[in-house]
Coordinates of C-alpha atoms in Angstrom, one line a residue:
M1 CA 104.0 111.2 64.2
Y2 CA 101.4 109.4 66.3
A3 CA 99.6 111.3 69.1
E4 CA 100.5 109.9 72.5
Q5 CA 96.9 109.7 73.7
A6 CA 93.8 109.0 71.6
S7 CA 90.1 109.1 72.4
A8 CA 89.6 105.8 70.6
Q9 CA 92.3 103.5 72.2
P10 CA 93.1 100.0 70.9
T11 CA 91.0 98.4 73.7
G12 CA 88.0 100.5 72.5
W13 CA 88.0 102.0 76.0
A14 CA 90.2 104.5 78.0
T15 CA 92.8 102.9 80.3
Y16 CA 94.9 104.0 83.2
C17 CA 97.9 102.6 85.1
N18 CA 99.0 102.7 88.7
P19 CA 100.8 104.6 90.1
L20 CA 98.4 107.3 88.9
D21 CA 99.8 109.7 86.3
I22 CA 99.4 113.1 88.0
D23 CA 101.8 116.0 88.7
Y24 CA 102.8 115.1 92.2
T25 CA 104.0 117.9 94.4
Y26 CA 107.6 118.2 95.8
M27 CA 107.6 117.9 99.6
V28 CA 108.4 120.5 102.2
Y29 CA 108.8 117.6 104.6
N30 CA 112.5 116.6 104.8
S31 CA 113.5 119.9 103.1
S32 CA 115.6 120.8 106.2
R33 CA 117.8 117.8 105.3
N34 CA 118.0 118.9 101.6
I35 CA 116.1 115.7 100.5
S36 CA 114.1 116.6 97.4
Y37 CA 111.4 114.3 96.2
R38 CA 107.8 114.3 95.0
S39 CA 105.1 112.5 96.9
G40 CA 101.4 111.8 96.9
A41 CA 99.7 110.0 99.8
D42 CA 96.6 109.7 102.0
P43 CA 94.1 110.6 99.3
A44 CA 90.6 112.0 100.1
V45 CA 88.5 111.8 96.9
I46 CA 84.9 113.0 96.7
E47 CA 82.2 113.2 94.0
F48 CA 80.6 116.7 94.0
R49 CA 77.9 117.6 91.4
G50 CA 78.9 114.9 89.0
E51 CA 82.7 115.7 89.1
Y52 CA 85.5 114.6 91.3
Y53 CA 88.0 116.3 93.7
M54 CA 91.2 114.7 95.1
F55 CA 93.0 116.1 98.2
V56 CA 96.5 114.7 98.9
T57 CA 98.9 115.2 101.7
R58 CA 101.1 118.3 101.6
S59 CA 100.2 119.2 98.0
F60 CA 99.4 122.9 98.5
G61 CA 96.1 122.4 96.6
Y62 CA 94.0 119.6 95.1
W63 CA 93.0 118.0 91.8
H64 CA 89.8 118.0 89.8
S65 CA 88.6 115.4 87.3
K66 CA 85.5 114.7 85.2
D67 CA 86.4 111.1 84.5
L68 CA 88.6 109.8 87.4
I69 CA 91.5 109.5 84.9
N70 CA 92.5 113.0 83.8
W71 CA 93.3 115.3 86.8
D72 CA 94.0 119.0 86.8
F73 CA 95.5 120.8 89.7
I74 CA 93.7 123.6 91.4
K75 CA 95.7 126.1 93.5
P76 CA 93.4 127.4 96.2
V77 CA 93.2 131.0 97.2
Q78 CA 93.6 130.2 100.9
W79 CA 95.3 127.1 102.3
F80 CA 97.5 125.7 105.0
F81 CA 101.0 127.0 105.0
E82 CA 102.6 123.5 104.7
G83 CA 99.8 122.0 102.8
S84 CA 97.2 119.7 104.2
N85 CA 98.3 116.5 106.0
A86 CA 96.2 113.3 105.7
P87 CA 93.3 115.4 104.5
T88 CA 89.6 114.6 104.8
A89 CA 86.8 116.0 102.6
F90 CA 83.0 115.4 102.6
N91 CA 80.3 116.2 100.1
Y92 CA 77.2 117.2 102.0
K93 CA 74.1 116.7 99.8
D94 CA 75.8 118.4 96.8
S95 CA 75.5 121.7 98.6
L96 CA 78.8 122.1 100.4
V97 CA 82.3 120.5 100.5
Y98 CA 83.8 120.4 103.9
F99 CA 87.6 119.9 104.4
A100 CA 90.1 119.4 107.2
G101 CA 93.8 118.5 107.4
D102 CA 96.0 121.1 109.1
P103 CA 99.5 119.6 109.4
A104 CA 99.7 120.7 113.0
G105 CA 96.8 118.5 113.9
Y106 CA 94.3 121.2 114.7
G107 CA 92.6 124.0 112.9
S108 CA 89.4 125.2 111.3
I109 CA 87.2 123.0 109.1
L110 CA 86.9 124.8 105.7
Y111 CA 83.9 124.7 103.4
T112 CA 83.0 125.9 99.9
N113 CA 80.1 125.5 97.4
D114 CA 82.5 126.0 94.5
P115 CA 85.7 123.9 94.9
K116 CA 86.7 124.7 91.3
S117 CA 87.2 128.4 92.3
G118 CA 89.7 127.5 95.0
K119 CA 87.9 129.8 97.4
W120 CA 87.2 128.4 100.9
T121 CA 85.7 129.8 104.1
P122 CA 87.0 128.7 107.5
T123 CA 84.7 127.9 110.4
A124 CA 85.2 130.0 113.5
S125 CA 85.8 127.1 115.8
I126 CA 89.0 125.3 116.4
T127 CA 88.8 121.5 116.4
N128 CA 91.6 119.6 118.1
N129 CA 93.0 116.2 117.3
I130 CA 92.2 116.0 113.6
Q131 CA 95.5 114.3 112.5
D132 CA 94.7 111.5 110.1
S133 CA 91.1 112.4 110.3
E134 CA 87.9 111.4 108.5
L135 CA 84.9 113.7 108.5
F136 CA 81.6 111.9 108.0
I137 CA 78.1 113.4 107.9
D138 CA 75.3 110.9 108.0
D139 CA 72.0 111.1 106.2
D140 CA 70.4 112.6 109.3
G141 CA 72.9 115.4 109.4
K142 CA 74.8 114.1 112.5
T143 CA 78.5 114.7 112.1
Y144 CA 81.4 112.5 113.2
L145 CA 85.1 112.9 113.1
Y146 CA 87.2 109.7 113.2
W147 CA 90.9 110.0 113.8
G148 CA 94.1 108.2 115.0
S149 CA 97.7 107.6 113.9
S150 CA 99.6 105.5 116.4
N151 CA 101.1 102.1 117.1
V152 CA 99.6 102.2 120.6
H153 CA 96.4 104.2 120.6
P154 CA 93.1 103.2 118.8
I155 CA 91.0 104.8 116.1
R156 CA 88.6 107.2 117.9
V157 CA 85.5 109.1 117.1
K158 CA 83.9 112.2 118.4
E159 CA 80.6 113.9 117.4
L160 CA 80.6 117.5 116.1
N161 CA 77.7 119.9 115.6
K162 CA 77.7 120.8 111.9
D163 CA 75.2 123.6 112.5
D164 CA 77.2 125.3 115.3
R165 CA 80.7 125.8 113.9
F166 CA 81.6 122.1 114.2
L167 CA 81.9 122.4 118.0
E168 CA 82.5 119.2 119.8
T169 CA 79.5 117.7 121.6
G170 CA 81.6 116.0 124.2
V171 CA 80.9 112.5 122.9
T172 CA 84.3 110.8 122.3
K173 CA 84.7 107.0 122.0
D174 CA 87.5 104.5 121.4
L175 CA 86.6 102.2 118.5
I176 CA 89.1 99.8 117.2
N177 CA 92.8 98.9 117.6
L178 CA 95.2 96.5 115.9
D179 CA 95.5 92.9 117.0
E180 CA 98.7 91.7 115.5
E181 CA 98.6 88.5 117.4
E182 CA 95.6 87.5 115.4
H183 CA 96.0 89.5 112.2
G184 CA 99.2 88.8 110.4
W185 CA 98.8 91.6 107.9
E186 CA 98.9 94.2 110.7
R187 CA 102.4 93.3 111.8
F188 CA 105.0 96.0 111.3
G189 CA 107.8 95.7 108.7
E190 CA 108.5 94.8 105.1
N191 CA 106.6 91.6 104.4
N192 CA 105.1 91.9 107.9
F193 CA 108.5 91.3 109.6
H194 CA 110.7 93.4 111.8
P195 CA 113.4 92.1 114.1
T196 CA 112.5 94.3 117.1
L197 CA 109.3 96.4 116.5
K198 CA 106.2 94.2 116.6
E199 CA 103.5 96.8 116.8
G200 CA 102.1 98.1 113.5
Y201 CA 100.7 101.6 113.0
M202 CA 97.0 102.0 112.8
E203 CA 96.0 105.2 110.9
G204 CA 94.0 106.7 108.0
A205 CA 90.4 106.1 109.2
S206 CA 87.8 106.3 106.5
M207 CA 84.0 105.7 106.6
T208 CA 81.7 104.3 103.8
K209 CA 78.0 103.8 104.3
H210 CA 76.5 101.1 102.1
N211 CA 73.1 99.4 102.4
G212 CA 72.6 100.7 105.9
K213 CA 75.9 99.3 107.1
Y214 CA 78.9 101.4 108.2
Y215 CA 82.3 100.3 106.9
L216 CA 85.1 101.8 109.0
Q217 CA 88.3 101.5 107.1
Y218 CA 91.8 101.8 108.5
A219 CA 95.4 101.5 107.3
A220 CA 98.2 99.2 108.7
P221 CA 101.1 98.5 109.4
G222 CA 103.3 101.3 107.9
T223 CA 103.2 103.5 104.9
Q224 CA 106.8 102.6 103.7
F225 CA 106.2 98.9 103.4
N226 CA 105.0 96.6 100.6
V227 CA 102.2 95.2 102.8
Y228 CA 100.6 98.6 103.6
G229 CA 96.9 98.0 103.2
D230 CA 93.4 98.9 104.3
G231 CA 91.2 96.8 106.5
V232 CA 87.6 97.2 107.5
Y233 CA 85.4 96.9 110.6
I234 CA 81.6 96.8 110.0
G235 CA 78.9 98.3 112.2
D236 CA 75.2 99.1 112.3
T237 CA 75.8 102.7 113.5
P238 CA 78.5 105.3 113.0
L239 CA 79.5 104.8 116.6
G240 CA 79.7 101.0 116.4
P241 CA 80.1 98.5 117.9
F242 CA 82.2 97.4 114.9
A243 CA 83.1 93.8 114.0
Y244 CA 86.3 92.8 112.2
M245 CA 85.7 91.9 108.5
K246 CA 86.7 88.3 107.9
N247 CA 88.2 88.8 104.4
N248 CA 90.6 91.6 105.5
P249 CA 92.6 93.3 104.3
M250 CA 90.2 95.0 101.9
S251 CA 92.8 96.7 99.8
F252 CA 96.2 95.0 99.6
K253 CA 99.0 95.0 97.0
P254 CA 102.2 93.5 98.4
G255 CA 103.8 92.3 95.1
G256 CA 104.8 93.7 91.7
F257 CA 106.4 97.0 90.6
T258 CA 104.8 99.4 93.1
N259 CA 103.5 98.1 96.4
G260 CA 101.0 99.2 98.9
A261 CA 97.3 100.2 98.8
G262 CA 96.7 101.7 102.2
H263 CA 95.5 104.9 103.9
G264 CA 92.9 105.5 101.3
I265 CA 89.3 106.4 100.7
T266 CA 86.4 104.8 98.9
V267 CA 84.3 107.0 96.6
K268 CA 81.1 106.2 94.7
Q269 CA 81.2 107.0 91.0
T270 CA 78.1 108.7 89.5
N271 CA 77.1 105.3 87.9
G272 CA 77.2 103.5 91.2
Q273 CA 80.7 101.9 90.9
Y274 CA 82.9 102.2 94.0
W275 CA 86.6 103.1 93.8
H276 CA 89.2 102.8 96.5
F277 CA 92.1 105.3 96.2
G278 CA 95.2 104.4 98.2
T279 CA 98.8 105.1 99.0
M280 CA 101.7 103.2 97.3
A281 CA 105.2 103.0 98.7
L282 CA 107.9 104.3 96.4
A283 CA 110.3 104.9 99.3
S284 CA 113.6 105.5 97.4
N285 CA 114.7 109.0 98.4
S286 CA 112.7 108.8 101.7
H287 CA 110.4 106.4 103.4
W288 CA 107.8 109.1 103.0
E289 CA 108.2 109.2 99.1
R290 CA 104.8 107.8 97.9
R291 CA 102.4 107.6 95.0
L292 CA 98.7 107.1 94.5
C293 CA 96.6 104.2 93.2
M294 CA 93.0 103.5 92.3
F295 CA 91.2 100.1 92.4
P296 CA 87.6 99.1 91.7
T297 CA 85.8 98.2 94.9
Y298 CA 82.8 96.0 95.5
F299 CA 80.4 94.6 98.1
D300 CA 79.5 91.0 97.8
D301 CA 76.2 89.2 98.6
D302 CA 77.4 88.7 102.2
G303 CA 78.1 92.4 102.6
L304 CA 81.9 91.9 102.5
M305 CA 83.9 94.8 101.0
Y306 CA 86.9 94.1 98.7
S307 CA 89.0 95.7 96.0
N308 CA 90.4 94.2 92.8
T309 CA 94.2 94.7 92.8
D310 CA 95.1 91.8 90.3
Y311 CA 98.0 93.0 88.1
G312 CA 97.5 96.3 89.9
D313 CA 100.3 98.2 88.3
Y314 CA 99.5 97.0 84.7
P315 CA 97.1 98.9 82.4
R316 CA 93.5 98.8 83.6
F317 CA 90.2 99.7 82.0
G318 CA 89.1 103.1 82.9
P319 CA 85.9 104.0 84.9
G320 CA 84.0 104.4 81.6
H321 CA 84.0 100.7 80.8
P322 CA 80.5 99.3 81.3
T323 CA 81.4 95.9 82.7
K324 CA 85.2 95.8 83.5
A325 CA 86.0 99.2 84.9
G326 CA 89.3 99.0 86.8
Q327 CA 90.1 95.5 85.8
H328 CA 93.3 94.5 84.0
C329 CA 92.8 95.2 80.3
G330 CA 95.0 92.3 79.1
W331 CA 98.2 94.2 78.1
M332 CA 101.2 92.5 79.5
L333 CA 104.7 93.6 80.3
L334 CA 107.0 93.4 77.3
S335 CA 110.1 95.2 78.7
Y336 CA 110.9 93.0 81.8
K337 CA 114.6 92.2 81.9
G338 CA 115.1 93.9 78.6
K339 CA 118.7 94.8 77.6
V340 CA 119.2 98.5 78.3
T341 CA 122.0 100.9 77.1
V342 CA 122.2 104.6 78.0
S343 CA 123.9 107.7 76.8
S344 CA 125.9 108.4 79.9
S345 CA 125.8 107.3 83.6
Q346 CA 126.6 109.4 86.6
M347 CA 125.4 106.5 88.8
Q348 CA 123.2 103.4 88.9
I349 CA 121.8 102.4 92.2
K350 CA 120.0 99.2 93.3
K351 CA 118.0 99.8 96.4
S352 CA 115.4 98.0 98.5
T353 CA 113.7 98.4 101.9
S354 CA 115.2 96.0 104.4
T355 CA 113.6 94.5 107.4
D356 CA 115.3 96.8 109.9
D357 CA 113.6 99.9 108.5
D358 CA 116.6 101.0 106.5
Y359 CA 117.8 100.4 102.9
E360 CA 120.0 97.9 101.2
I361 CA 122.0 99.9 98.6
T362 CA 124.3 98.7 95.9
E363 CA 126.0 101.1 93.5
M364 CA 126.5 99.3 90.1
P365 CA 129.9 99.5 88.5
M366 CA 130.2 101.0 85.0
E367 CA 129.9 98.3 82.3
K368 CA 129.8 98.6 78.5
N369 CA 128.8 96.2 75.8
S370 CA 130.8 95.1 72.8
D371 CA 129.6 98.2 70.9
G372 CA 131.0 100.5 73.6
E373 CA 127.6 101.5 74.9
I374 CA 127.0 101.8 78.7
I375 CA 124.8 99.1 80.1
S376 CA 122.1 99.7 82.7
E377 CA 120.5 96.9 84.7
V378 CA 118.1 99.0 86.8
L379 CA 115.6 100.3 84.3
T380 CA 113.8 97.0 83.5
D381 CA 114.0 95.2 86.8
E382 CA 110.5 96.1 88.1
S383 CA 111.8 98.0 91.1
P384 CA 110.8 101.7 91.6
K385 CA 113.5 102.2 94.2
S386 CA 116.4 101.4 91.8
F387 CA 117.5 104.2 89.5
W388 CA 119.9 105.5 86.9
V389 CA 121.2 109.1 86.7
A390 CA 122.5 110.6 83.5
D391 CA 125.4 113.0 83.4
A392 CA 123.2 115.9 82.3
N393 CA 119.6 117.0 81.6
N394 CA 119.7 117.8 77.9
D395 CA 118.8 116.5 74.4
Q396 CA 122.0 114.4 74.3
Q397 CA 120.7 111.9 76.8
W398 CA 118.9 108.7 75.8
V399 CA 117.9 105.2 76.9
K400 CA 117.5 102.2 74.5
V401 CA 115.6 99.1 75.5
E402 CA 116.0 95.9 73.6
M403 CA 113.1 93.7 74.7
L404 CA 113.9 90.0 75.1
N405 CA 111.2 89.2 72.5
P406 CA 109.4 91.3 69.9
G407 CA 105.8 92.3 70.6
K408 CA 103.0 94.6 69.7
I409 CA 103.3 97.8 71.9
Y410 CA 100.1 99.4 73.1
A411 CA 101.3 101.6 75.9
L412 CA 104.3 102.8 77.9
Q413 CA 104.9 104.0 81.5
L414 CA 107.9 106.3 82.2
N415 CA 108.9 106.5 85.9
F416 CA 111.2 109.4 86.4
H417 CA 113.4 109.6 89.5
D418 CA 114.2 112.6 91.7
H419 CA 117.9 112.8 92.2
E420 CA 119.0 115.9 94.1
S421 CA 116.4 117.9 92.2
G422 CA 116.7 120.9 94.6
I423 CA 112.9 121.5 94.6
Y424 CA 111.1 121.6 97.9
T425 CA 107.5 122.8 97.3
R426 CA 104.8 123.0 94.8
T427 CA 106.5 124.5 91.7
E428 CA 104.6 125.6 88.6
G429 CA 106.0 125.3 85.1
L430 CA 107.7 122.0 85.5
R431 CA 107.5 119.8 82.4
H432 CA 108.8 116.6 80.9
R433 CA 109.8 116.9 77.2
F434 CA 110.9 113.8 75.2
I435 CA 110.5 111.7 72.1
I436 CA 109.9 108.0 72.1
E437 CA 111.0 105.9 69.1
V438 CA 110.5 102.2 68.2
S439 CA 112.3 99.8 65.9
E440 CA 112.0 96.2 64.8
D441 CA 115.7 95.8 64.0
G442 CA 117.6 98.4 66.1
D443 CA 118.6 100.3 62.9
N444 CA 115.5 101.8 61.5
W445 CA 113.5 103.9 63.9
K446 CA 110.2 105.8 63.9
A447 CA 108.8 108.2 66.4
V448 CA 105.5 107.1 68.1
V449 CA 105.4 109.8 70.8
D450 CA 106.5 113.4 70.4
R451 CA 106.3 115.5 73.6
S452 CA 109.1 117.8 72.5
N453 CA 106.9 120.8 73.0
S454 CA 104.8 119.5 75.9
Y455 CA 103.9 121.6 78.9
K456 CA 102.9 118.5 80.9
D457 CA 104.5 117.6 84.2
V458 CA 104.4 113.8 84.3
P459 CA 106.7 112.1 86.8
N460 CA 104.9 108.7 86.2
A461 CA 103.9 109.3 82.5
Y462 CA 101.4 106.7 81.2
I463 CA 101.2 107.0 77.4
V464 CA 98.8 105.0 75.2
L465 CA 99.7 104.9 71.5
N466 CA 97.2 105.9 69.0
L467 CA 97.8 102.7 67.1
P468 CA 99.8 99.7 68.4
V469 CA 103.2 99.1 66.8
D470 CA 105.3 95.9 66.3
A471 CA 108.8 96.4 67.7
K472 CA 111.7 94.8 69.6
F473 CA 113.4 98.1 70.5
V474 CA 112.2 101.2 72.3
R475 CA 114.3 104.4 72.6
Y476 CA 113.6 107.3 74.9
K477 CA 115.2 110.6 73.8
N478 CA 115.4 113.3 76.4
I479 CA 114.8 117.0 75.8
E480 CA 114.1 118.4 79.3
V481 CA 112.9 117.2 82.7
P482 CA 112.7 118.8 86.1
G483 CA 115.9 118.7 88.1
K484 CA 119.6 118.9 87.4
N485 CA 120.0 115.5 85.7
L486 CA 117.8 113.2 83.8
A487 CA 117.1 110.3 86.1
L488 CA 114.7 107.3 85.7
S489 CA 113.7 104.4 87.8
E490 CA 111.9 102.3 85.2
I491 CA 110.8 102.2 81.6
R492 CA 107.8 99.9 81.2
V493 CA 106.5 98.8 77.9
F494 CA 103.0 97.2 77.7
G495 CA 101.4 95.2 74.9
L496 CA 101.1 91.6 73.7
G497 CA 104.0 89.3 72.7
L498 CA 103.9 87.1 69.6
G499 CA 104.5 83.8 71.4
K500 CA 102.5 81.4 73.6
K501 CA 101.1 81.9 77.0
P502 CA 102.7 79.9 79.8
A503 CA 101.3 76.5 80.8
K504 CA 99.3 75.9 83.9
V505 CA 101.3 75.8 87.1
K506 CA 101.9 72.4 88.6
G507 CA 103.0 71.3 92.1
F508 CA 101.3 74.2 93.9
S509 CA 101.3 73.6 97.7
V510 CA 100.5 75.7 100.8
K511 CA 101.9 74.8 104.2
R512 CA 100.4 76.7 107.1
E513 CA 103.3 77.2 109.6
E514 CA 103.2 76.7 113.4
D515 CA 102.4 80.4 113.6
R516 CA 99.2 80.3 111.7
R517 CA 99.7 83.9 110.5
D518 CA 102.4 82.5 108.2
A519 CA 102.2 80.2 105.3
T520 CA 104.9 78.9 102.9
L521 CA 103.8 78.5 99.3
S522 CA 105.8 76.7 96.6
W523 CA 105.3 75.5 93.1
D524 CA 107.1 74.1 90.1
S525 CA 108.8 76.5 87.6
V526 CA 106.9 77.0 84.4
K527 CA 108.9 77.2 81.2
G528 CA 108.7 80.7 79.6
A529 CA 107.0 82.3 82.5
Q530 CA 108.0 85.8 83.6
G531 CA 106.3 85.4 87.0
Y532 CA 103.3 84.1 88.9
N533 CA 100.2 85.6 90.4
I534 CA 98.8 84.1 93.6
R535 CA 95.1 84.6 94.6
W536 CA 93.7 83.8 97.9
G537 CA 90.6 84.4 100.1
I538 CA 88.2 83.0 102.7
A539 CA 86.2 80.8 100.2
P540 CA 86.7 79.4 96.7
D541 CA 84.4 82.1 95.3
K542 CA 86.0 84.9 97.5
L543 CA 89.6 84.9 96.3
Y544 CA 89.8 88.7 96.7
N545 CA 93.5 89.2 97.4
S546 CA 96.5 88.6 95.1
W547 CA 100.3 88.7 95.2
L548 CA 102.4 89.0 92.0
L549 CA 106.0 87.8 91.9
Y550 CA 108.6 87.7 89.2
K551 CA 110.8 84.6 88.8
D552 CA 110.4 83.1 92.3
T553 CA 108.9 79.7 92.8
S554 CA 108.2 80.1 96.5
L555 CA 106.7 82.7 98.9
L556 CA 106.6 83.0 102.7
M557 CA 103.4 85.0 103.5
R558 CA 103.1 86.5 106.9
C559 CA 99.8 88.3 106.3
L560 CA 97.1 85.7 107.3
D561 CA 94.7 85.8 110.2
K562 CA 95.2 83.0 112.7
P563 CA 91.6 81.7 113.0
T564 CA 90.8 81.8 109.3
T565 CA 90.7 79.0 106.8
Y566 CA 92.0 80.2 103.4
Y567 CA 91.8 79.0 99.8
F568 CA 94.7 79.6 97.3
T569 CA 95.2 79.3 93.5
I570 CA 98.1 80.4 91.3
E571 CA 98.7 81.3 87.6
A572 CA 101.7 81.9 85.5
F573 CA 102.1 84.9 83.1
N574 CA 104.5 86.2 80.5
E575 CA 104.5 88.9 77.8
N576 CA 102.0 86.7 75.8
G577 CA 99.3 86.4 78.4
I578 CA 98.2 84.5 81.5
S579 CA 97.9 80.8 82.1
E580 CA 94.9 78.9 83.4
K581 CA 94.5 79.0 87.2
S582 CA 95.7 76.0 89.2
E583 CA 93.2 73.9 91.2
I584 CA 92.2 75.6 94.4
V585 CA 94.1 74.5 97.5
K586 CA 92.5 74.7 100.9
S587 CA 94.5 75.6 104.0
E588 CA 92.8 75.0 107.3

């Protein structure tokens, strides 16, 4: 059988796929309501002595990596009882790592010179108001703590004395606040719309120093929404004054399979490449059910900071690629709207976040095909909130996907769902065991992945085949997963189809509405297209943001800034590739 991960992958380079494939922790939060789910949010990632450490909300520990792709969990010797909340970490001159993030919003700042050991020393002082904090130590040793999580109050900063137990110096300053009347992307709600609440949440401050400038990053408008992103204000000093960056949001992923790219941190790789780690909204069991993402980040010639989120939940070149690190590697989605049958079905749920901060839920009736097999419509719909639950968690459970067209398979992503798992904290020994088979005709099968004896815990398993295979059918055969029942939200198959790319999009128009924060986009349907990818920005050569849609031929965007002129283009895509871009449209 083929190994599921190889050192020499078909691209010639390692790849990764968002949401990141790590062993997310089950949450204590909401355990009093017996809601069991994994989550990973508010990442703080640092480079220390040539390696990387990632701290994540309420995870009862942190992760270590040498390559920013493969992460191993470290269980610390001492830690906060409920895990850290919206943590912050800082590498001070490769000598010490400082850390803060007590869930109660106050507590000692910890430090260590050996984060691999899991041993930390607390400072003797107590620092108040460190909820959603960012610890930043400038080159001169001056220390700043940025914080704030509110739909009313601003991001603030106070100075600390690093050399005297991080005592406060008394210097506290209000810095920035949301301006929803000017900035459409800061408006609260799914797609930046809510019928009653207009004020978005500003939170997740983060600071990056680059070429003598200070880039103060912040998240808005709410972690559960598809439009959760990170913006930037730029200053000449750590205390400001700060000016709003014209190309905001800096990190934004409103469309596609998993949405959101907010409340993150920007880390500089050892080779000089920047990466922005952010929070994605899964939001199925709970609005606070989240995952992590990673996007390459750049500073252009005008000093503007931006991230590349194009095809942001498709396979991307890993950090080791010399010229295309973090960019889409060219593998397309083969499984979209594929015909799915399953071994059993306790329930199938279609679910989406509605504009009134609740859910729209549909339970699908049991249906069978002409062969008597149970049909599932939720496992290839590109929605992480929809899910299927099998009758049991054993080796009699399976899922079969018949893709609409045959193709060459390079990789798969299995997105498992937590359904009444009964787990409420970090639990060791969890594992996902399964076999994946492929077939060209649906009768003759061969195994391409064998994790029947695996000890890996992979709730969002990303698996690259040792060698690509031609197939029209994919079959997942369960052995064991965490929880009482096998449950999945999506099986995604990536590769290249055998047909033609779609034609260039025609009829693309952009109408700026009376409220200039809104724009209606429309275009002609393209034969054979799965969907469309819209790119926009503040200049023809600064189309830094993107929005991916399946099927639709129109979009109402509510994420624009009132005073800004924008430029738009669109492309069609399918399992065979991506079309040429349309001519750029200017919207005054």
